[in-house]
Coordinates of C-alpha atoms and ligand atoms in Angstrom, one line a residue:
M15 CA 0.0 0.0 0.0
T16 CA 1.3 3.5 -0.8
L17 CA 0.9 5.6 2.2
L18 CA 0.2 9.4 2.0
S19 CA 0.0 9.4 -1.9
S20 CA -2.3 12.5 -1.7
F21 CA 0.6 14.4 -0.1
G22 CA 3.8 15.5 -1.8
E23 CA 7.2 14.0 -1.4
R24 CA 9.9 14.5 1.2
L25 CA 7.4 14.9 4.0
N26 CA 8.1 16.2 7.5
V27 CA 5.7 14.5 9.9
V28 CA 5.1 14.8 13.6
V29 CA 3.8 12.2 16.0
V30 CA 3.0 13.3 19.6
G31 CA 2.6 10.3 22.0
A32 CA 5.3 8.3 20.2
T33 CA 5.7 5.8 23.1
G34 CA 2.0 4.9 23.0
G35 CA 0.6 1.8 21.4
I36 CA -0.9 3.6 18.4
G37 CA 1.6 6.4 18.4
G38 CA 4.5 4.0 18.1
A39 CA 2.7 2.2 15.2
F40 CA 2.3 5.6 13.4
V41 CA 6.1 6.2 13.9
D42 CA 6.9 2.7 12.4
L43 CA 4.6 3.2 9.4
L44 CA 5.7 6.7 8.7
E45 CA 9.4 5.9 9.0
A46 CA 8.9 3.0 6.5
S47 CA 7.2 5.3 3.9
D48 CA 9.3 6.4 1.0
R49 CA 7.4 9.7 0.9
V50 CA 8.5 10.6 4.4
E51 CA 11.9 12.3 4.9
R52 CA 11.7 12.9 8.7
V53 CA 9.5 11.7 11.6
F54 CA 9.5 14.0 14.6
A55 CA 8.6 11.6 17.5
F56 CA 7.6 13.3 20.7
S57 CA 6.8 11.6 24.0
R58 CA 6.9 12.3 27.7
S59 CA 10.2 10.6 28.2
G60 CA 11.7 11.4 24.8
Q61 CA 12.6 7.7 24.7
S62 CA 10.6 6.4 21.8
R63 CA 12.2 4.0 19.4
P64 CA 15.3 5.5 17.6
G65 CA 15.5 5.2 13.8
H66 CA 17.5 6.7 10.9
K67 CA 14.7 9.1 9.9
I68 CA 13.5 9.7 13.4
V69 CA 14.1 12.9 15.4
R70 CA 13.1 12.3 19.0
G71 CA 12.1 14.9 21.6
I72 CA 10.0 15.5 24.7
I73 CA 6.4 16.7 24.9
D74 CA 4.9 16.4 28.4
Y75 CA 1.5 18.0 28.8
N76 CA 2.3 18.8 32.4
S77 CA 4.9 21.3 31.1
E78 CA 3.7 23.7 28.4
E79 CA 7.3 24.7 27.8
T80 CA 8.1 21.3 26.4
I81 CA 5.4 21.9 23.7
V82 CA 6.8 25.3 22.8
A83 CA 10.4 24.0 22.7
A84 CA 9.4 21.0 20.5
A85 CA 7.7 23.3 18.0
Q86 CA 10.7 25.6 17.9
R87 CA 12.9 22.7 17.2
V88 CA 10.7 21.3 14.4
A89 CA 10.5 24.8 12.9
T90 CA 14.2 24.8 12.2
W91 CA 13.7 21.9 9.7
G92 CA 11.1 23.7 7.6
P93 CA 7.3 23.2 7.1
C94 CA 5.5 20.0 8.1
Q95 CA 2.7 18.3 6.2
L96 CA 1.2 16.0 8.9
V97 CA 0.9 16.3 12.7
V98 CA -0.7 13.3 14.5
V99 CA -1.6 13.7 18.2
A100 CA -1.8 10.1 19.6
T101 CA -1.7 10.8 23.3
G102 CA -4.6 9.9 25.6
F103 CA -5.7 9.0 29.1
L104 CA -8.5 6.6 30.2
H105 CA -7.2 5.1 33.4
D106 CA -4.1 5.3 35.5
G107 CA -3.0 1.7 35.2
Q108 CA -3.3 1.2 38.9
G109 CA -7.0 0.1 38.8
E110 CA -8.4 3.6 39.1
G111 CA -11.1 4.8 36.7
P112 CA -12.8 5.3 34.4
E113 CA -15.9 6.3 36.4
K114 CA -18.9 4.0 36.4
S115 CA -21.0 6.4 38.5
F116 CA -21.3 10.1 39.4
R117 CA -20.4 8.9 42.9
S118 CA -16.8 8.2 41.9
L119 CA -16.2 11.6 40.2
T120 CA -13.1 13.3 41.5
A121 CA -11.5 16.6 40.6
E122 CA -8.2 14.9 40.2
S123 CA -9.3 12.3 37.7
L124 CA -11.5 14.8 35.7
S125 CA -8.6 17.2 35.6
T126 CA -6.2 14.5 34.3
S127 CA -8.7 13.5 31.6
F128 CA -9.1 17.1 30.4
Q129 CA -5.3 17.8 30.7
V130 CA -4.3 14.9 28.5
N131 CA -7.3 14.5 26.2
T132 CA -8.3 18.2 25.5
I133 CA -5.8 20.8 26.8
G134 CA -2.6 19.0 25.7
P135 CA -3.8 18.5 22.1
A136 CA -5.2 22.1 22.0
L137 CA -1.8 23.5 23.1
V138 CA 0.0 21.3 20.5
A139 CA -2.4 22.8 17.9
R140 CA -1.5 26.3 19.1
Q141 CA 2.3 25.6 18.6
F142 CA 2.3 23.3 15.6
L143 CA -0.5 24.6 13.3
P144 CA 1.7 27.5 12.2
L145 CA 4.4 25.0 11.1
L146 CA 2.1 23.3 8.6
S147 CA 2.8 23.8 5.0
R148 CA 0.7 26.5 3.3
D149 CA 1.3 25.5 -0.3
S150 CA 0.3 21.8 -0.2
K151 CA -2.0 19.4 1.6
A152 CA -1.5 19.6 5.3
V153 CA -3.3 17.7 8.1
F154 CA -3.5 18.1 11.9
A155 CA -5.2 14.9 13.3
A156 CA -5.9 14.2 16.9
L157 CA -6.9 10.8 18.2
S158 CA -10.4 11.1 19.6
A159 CA -12.8 8.3 20.5
R160 CA -16.4 7.3 19.5
V161 CA -17.4 7.5 23.1
G162 CA -16.8 11.3 22.8
S163 CA -19.9 11.5 20.7
I164 CA -22.8 13.0 22.7
S165 CA -25.5 11.7 20.4
D166 CA -24.0 8.1 20.4
N167 CA -23.8 7.9 24.2
R168 CA -26.1 5.1 25.1
L169 CA -24.3 3.5 28.1
G170 CA -23.2 6.5 30.2
G171 CA -20.3 6.3 32.6
W172 CA -16.6 7.1 31.7
Y173 CA -17.5 10.7 32.5
G174 CA -14.1 12.2 32.3
Y175 CA -13.0 10.4 29.2
R176 CA -16.3 11.0 27.3
A177 CA -16.5 14.7 28.3
S178 CA -12.8 15.4 27.5
K179 CA -13.1 13.7 24.1
A180 CA -16.3 15.6 23.3
A181 CA -14.4 18.8 24.2
L182 CA -11.6 17.7 22.0
N183 CA -14.0 17.3 19.1
M184 CA -15.4 20.8 19.7
T185 CA -11.9 22.2 19.8
I186 CA -11.2 20.5 16.4
K187 CA -14.3 22.0 14.9
S188 CA -13.4 25.5 16.0
L189 CA -9.8 25.1 14.8
A190 CA -11.2 24.0 11.4
I191 CA -13.5 27.0 11.1
E192 CA -10.6 29.4 12.0
L193 CA -8.2 27.7 9.6
S194 CA -10.6 27.7 6.7
R195 CA -10.4 31.5 6.7
N196 CA -6.7 31.9 6.2
R197 CA -5.2 28.4 5.6
P198 CA -7.9 26.8 3.4
Q199 CA -5.5 23.9 2.5
T200 CA -5.0 22.9 6.2
I201 CA -7.3 20.0 7.3
C202 CA -8.0 19.5 11.0
V203 CA -9.8 16.3 12.1
G204 CA -10.4 13.9 15.0
L205 CA -9.8 10.2 14.4
H206 CA -11.3 7.1 16.1
P207 CA -9.1 4.1 15.8
G208 CA -11.6 1.4 16.9
T209 CA -10.7 -0.8 19.8
V210 CA -7.0 -1.4 19.7
D211 CA -4.8 -3.7 21.7
T212 CA -2.8 -1.2 23.8
A213 CA -2.3 -0.4 27.4
L214 CA -5.2 2.0 27.3
S215 CA -7.8 -0.6 26.3
K216 CA -6.2 -3.6 28.1
P217 CA -8.6 -3.6 31.1
F218 CA -11.7 -3.5 28.9
Q219 CA -10.9 -6.1 26.2
S220 CA -12.7 -9.1 27.7
G221 CA -16.0 -8.2 26.1
V222 CA -14.5 -7.4 22.7
A223 CA -14.8 -10.0 19.9
A224 CA -11.4 -11.1 18.6
D225 CA -12.0 -9.6 15.1
A226 CA -13.1 -6.3 16.6
L227 CA -9.8 -5.9 18.5
F228 CA -7.2 -4.3 16.2
E229 CA -3.5 -4.6 16.3
P230 CA -1.8 -1.1 16.6
L231 CA -0.1 -1.3 13.2
A232 CA -3.4 -2.3 11.5
A233 CA -5.2 0.6 13.2
A234 CA -2.6 3.2 12.4
E235 CA -2.5 2.0 8.7
R236 CA -6.3 2.3 8.4
L237 CA -6.1 5.8 10.0
L238 CA -3.4 6.9 7.6
T239 CA -5.6 5.7 4.7
V240 CA -8.4 7.9 6.1
V241 CA -6.0 10.8 6.3
D242 CA -4.9 10.2 2.7
C243 CA -8.5 10.5 1.5
L244 CA -9.2 13.8 3.4
T245 CA -9.9 17.1 1.6
P246 CA -10.6 20.5 3.1
D247 CA -14.3 19.8 3.0
H248 CA -13.8 17.2 5.7
S249 CA -12.1 19.5 8.1
G250 CA -13.7 19.8 11.6
Q251 CA -15.1 16.3 11.7
T252 CA -14.1 13.2 13.5
F253 CA -13.7 10.0 11.4
A254 CA -13.6 6.4 12.4
W255 CA -11.0 3.9 11.2
D256 CA -13.2 2.9 8.3
G257 CA -13.6 6.5 7.0
S258 CA -17.2 6.9 8.4
P259 CA -17.9 10.3 10.1
I260 CA -18.8 10.1 13.8
P261 CA -21.7 12.3 14.8
F262 CA -21.1 14.9 17.5
Ligands
NAP323 N1 -6.7 1.8 22.3 C1 -8.0 1.9 22.0 O1 -8.8 1.0 22.0 C2 -8.5 3.3 21.7 C3 -9.9 3.5 21.4 C4 -10.4 4.7 21.1 C5 -9.6 5.8 21.1 N2 -8.2 5.7 21.4 C6 -7.4 6.9 21.5 O2 -6.2 6.7 20.8 C7 -5.1 7.4 21.4 C8 -3.9 6.6 21.6 O3 -4.3 5.6 22.6 P1 -3.4 4.3 22.8 O4 -4.4 3.1 22.8 O5 -2.2 4.2 21.9 O6 -2.9 4.5 24.3 P2 -1.6 4.3 25.1 O7 -0.8 3.1 24.5 O8 -1.9 4.3 26.5 O9 -0.8 5.6 24.7 C9 -1.1 6.8 25.3 C10 0.0 7.8 25.0 O10 -0.4 9.1 25.7 C11 0.8 9.6 26.3 N3 0.5 10.5 27.4 C12 -0.3 10.2 28.5 N4 -0.3 11.2 29.4 C13 0.5 12.2 28.8 C14 0.9 13.5 29.2 N5 0.6 14.0 30.3 N6 1.7 14.2 28.3 C15 2.1 13.6 27.2 N7 1.8 12.4 26.8 C16 1.0 11.7 27.6 C17 1.5 8.3 26.8 O11 2.8 8.6 27.2 P3 3.7 7.5 28.0 O12 4.1 6.5 27.0 O13 4.8 8.4 28.5 O14 2.8 7.0 29.1 C18 1.3 7.5 25.6 O15 2.3 7.8 24.6 C19 -5.7 8.1 22.6 O16 -6.2 9.4 22.3 C20 -7.0 7.2 22.9 O17 -8.0 7.9 23.6 C21 -7.7 4.4 21.7

């Protein structure tokens, strides 16, 4: 499969959350693409996988300075054509959350959900949108989730995750409207990867049919196919791995 054939050649691409399950898969696929010249791989530790096309660095949402410094570093290499934000928070890995009932809502866990799922990606947009190429296709894509859809919420629960992803979707919509005024070639979307076998979904995989649990590489490849098909008319929406739009 030819990845990113709707983009030009010698692409500079950015992945934020490069140590994550899906983020790491994006880095692998993008590094393997002949079209890509350089992959900027950012993570909290800065210790994502090394590689000959990979430039590694730190982005930690608990420190806005790391986002500013990362963008300044990328800017020295010229414009980018694709920024993928693959960070996310659902549970702390210690058995806490997501909330099943309003009785377990806490300021701390709501705040972490919004910090990682909404505020961090918004601040990445602030610093990295100006770096996107103005004279060719350029995409800013943030990993969202179907459960962030308000109209699709039939089960309730997962308060912080659902609300912070809904807020991310709204942020993407506003960014798209603003960009359409002075950067009409720049596309800004949310992406839902399906249920993917990563640390984030691990505690919730028991009820998922085997053929509905995707490997990270397969999920990232499907999402890059979706990104490849995007035009400016799609900006502001959130798309699932199969290309179908997710209602707000
Ligand atoms: N897996 C699924 O089934 C599924 C389904 C729907 C949507 N999604 C979305 O897909 C995206 C990727 O999820 P995943 O499954 O790949 O999860 P993952 O393996 O847990 O990766 C999450 C990533 O977010 C990073 N991160 C967490 N807190 C951060 C912070 N404060 N600052 C900077 N980075 C931070 C993690 O960094 P560290 O490596 O340093 O911890 C890691 O790179 C998320 O937005 C998630 O909501 C996933």
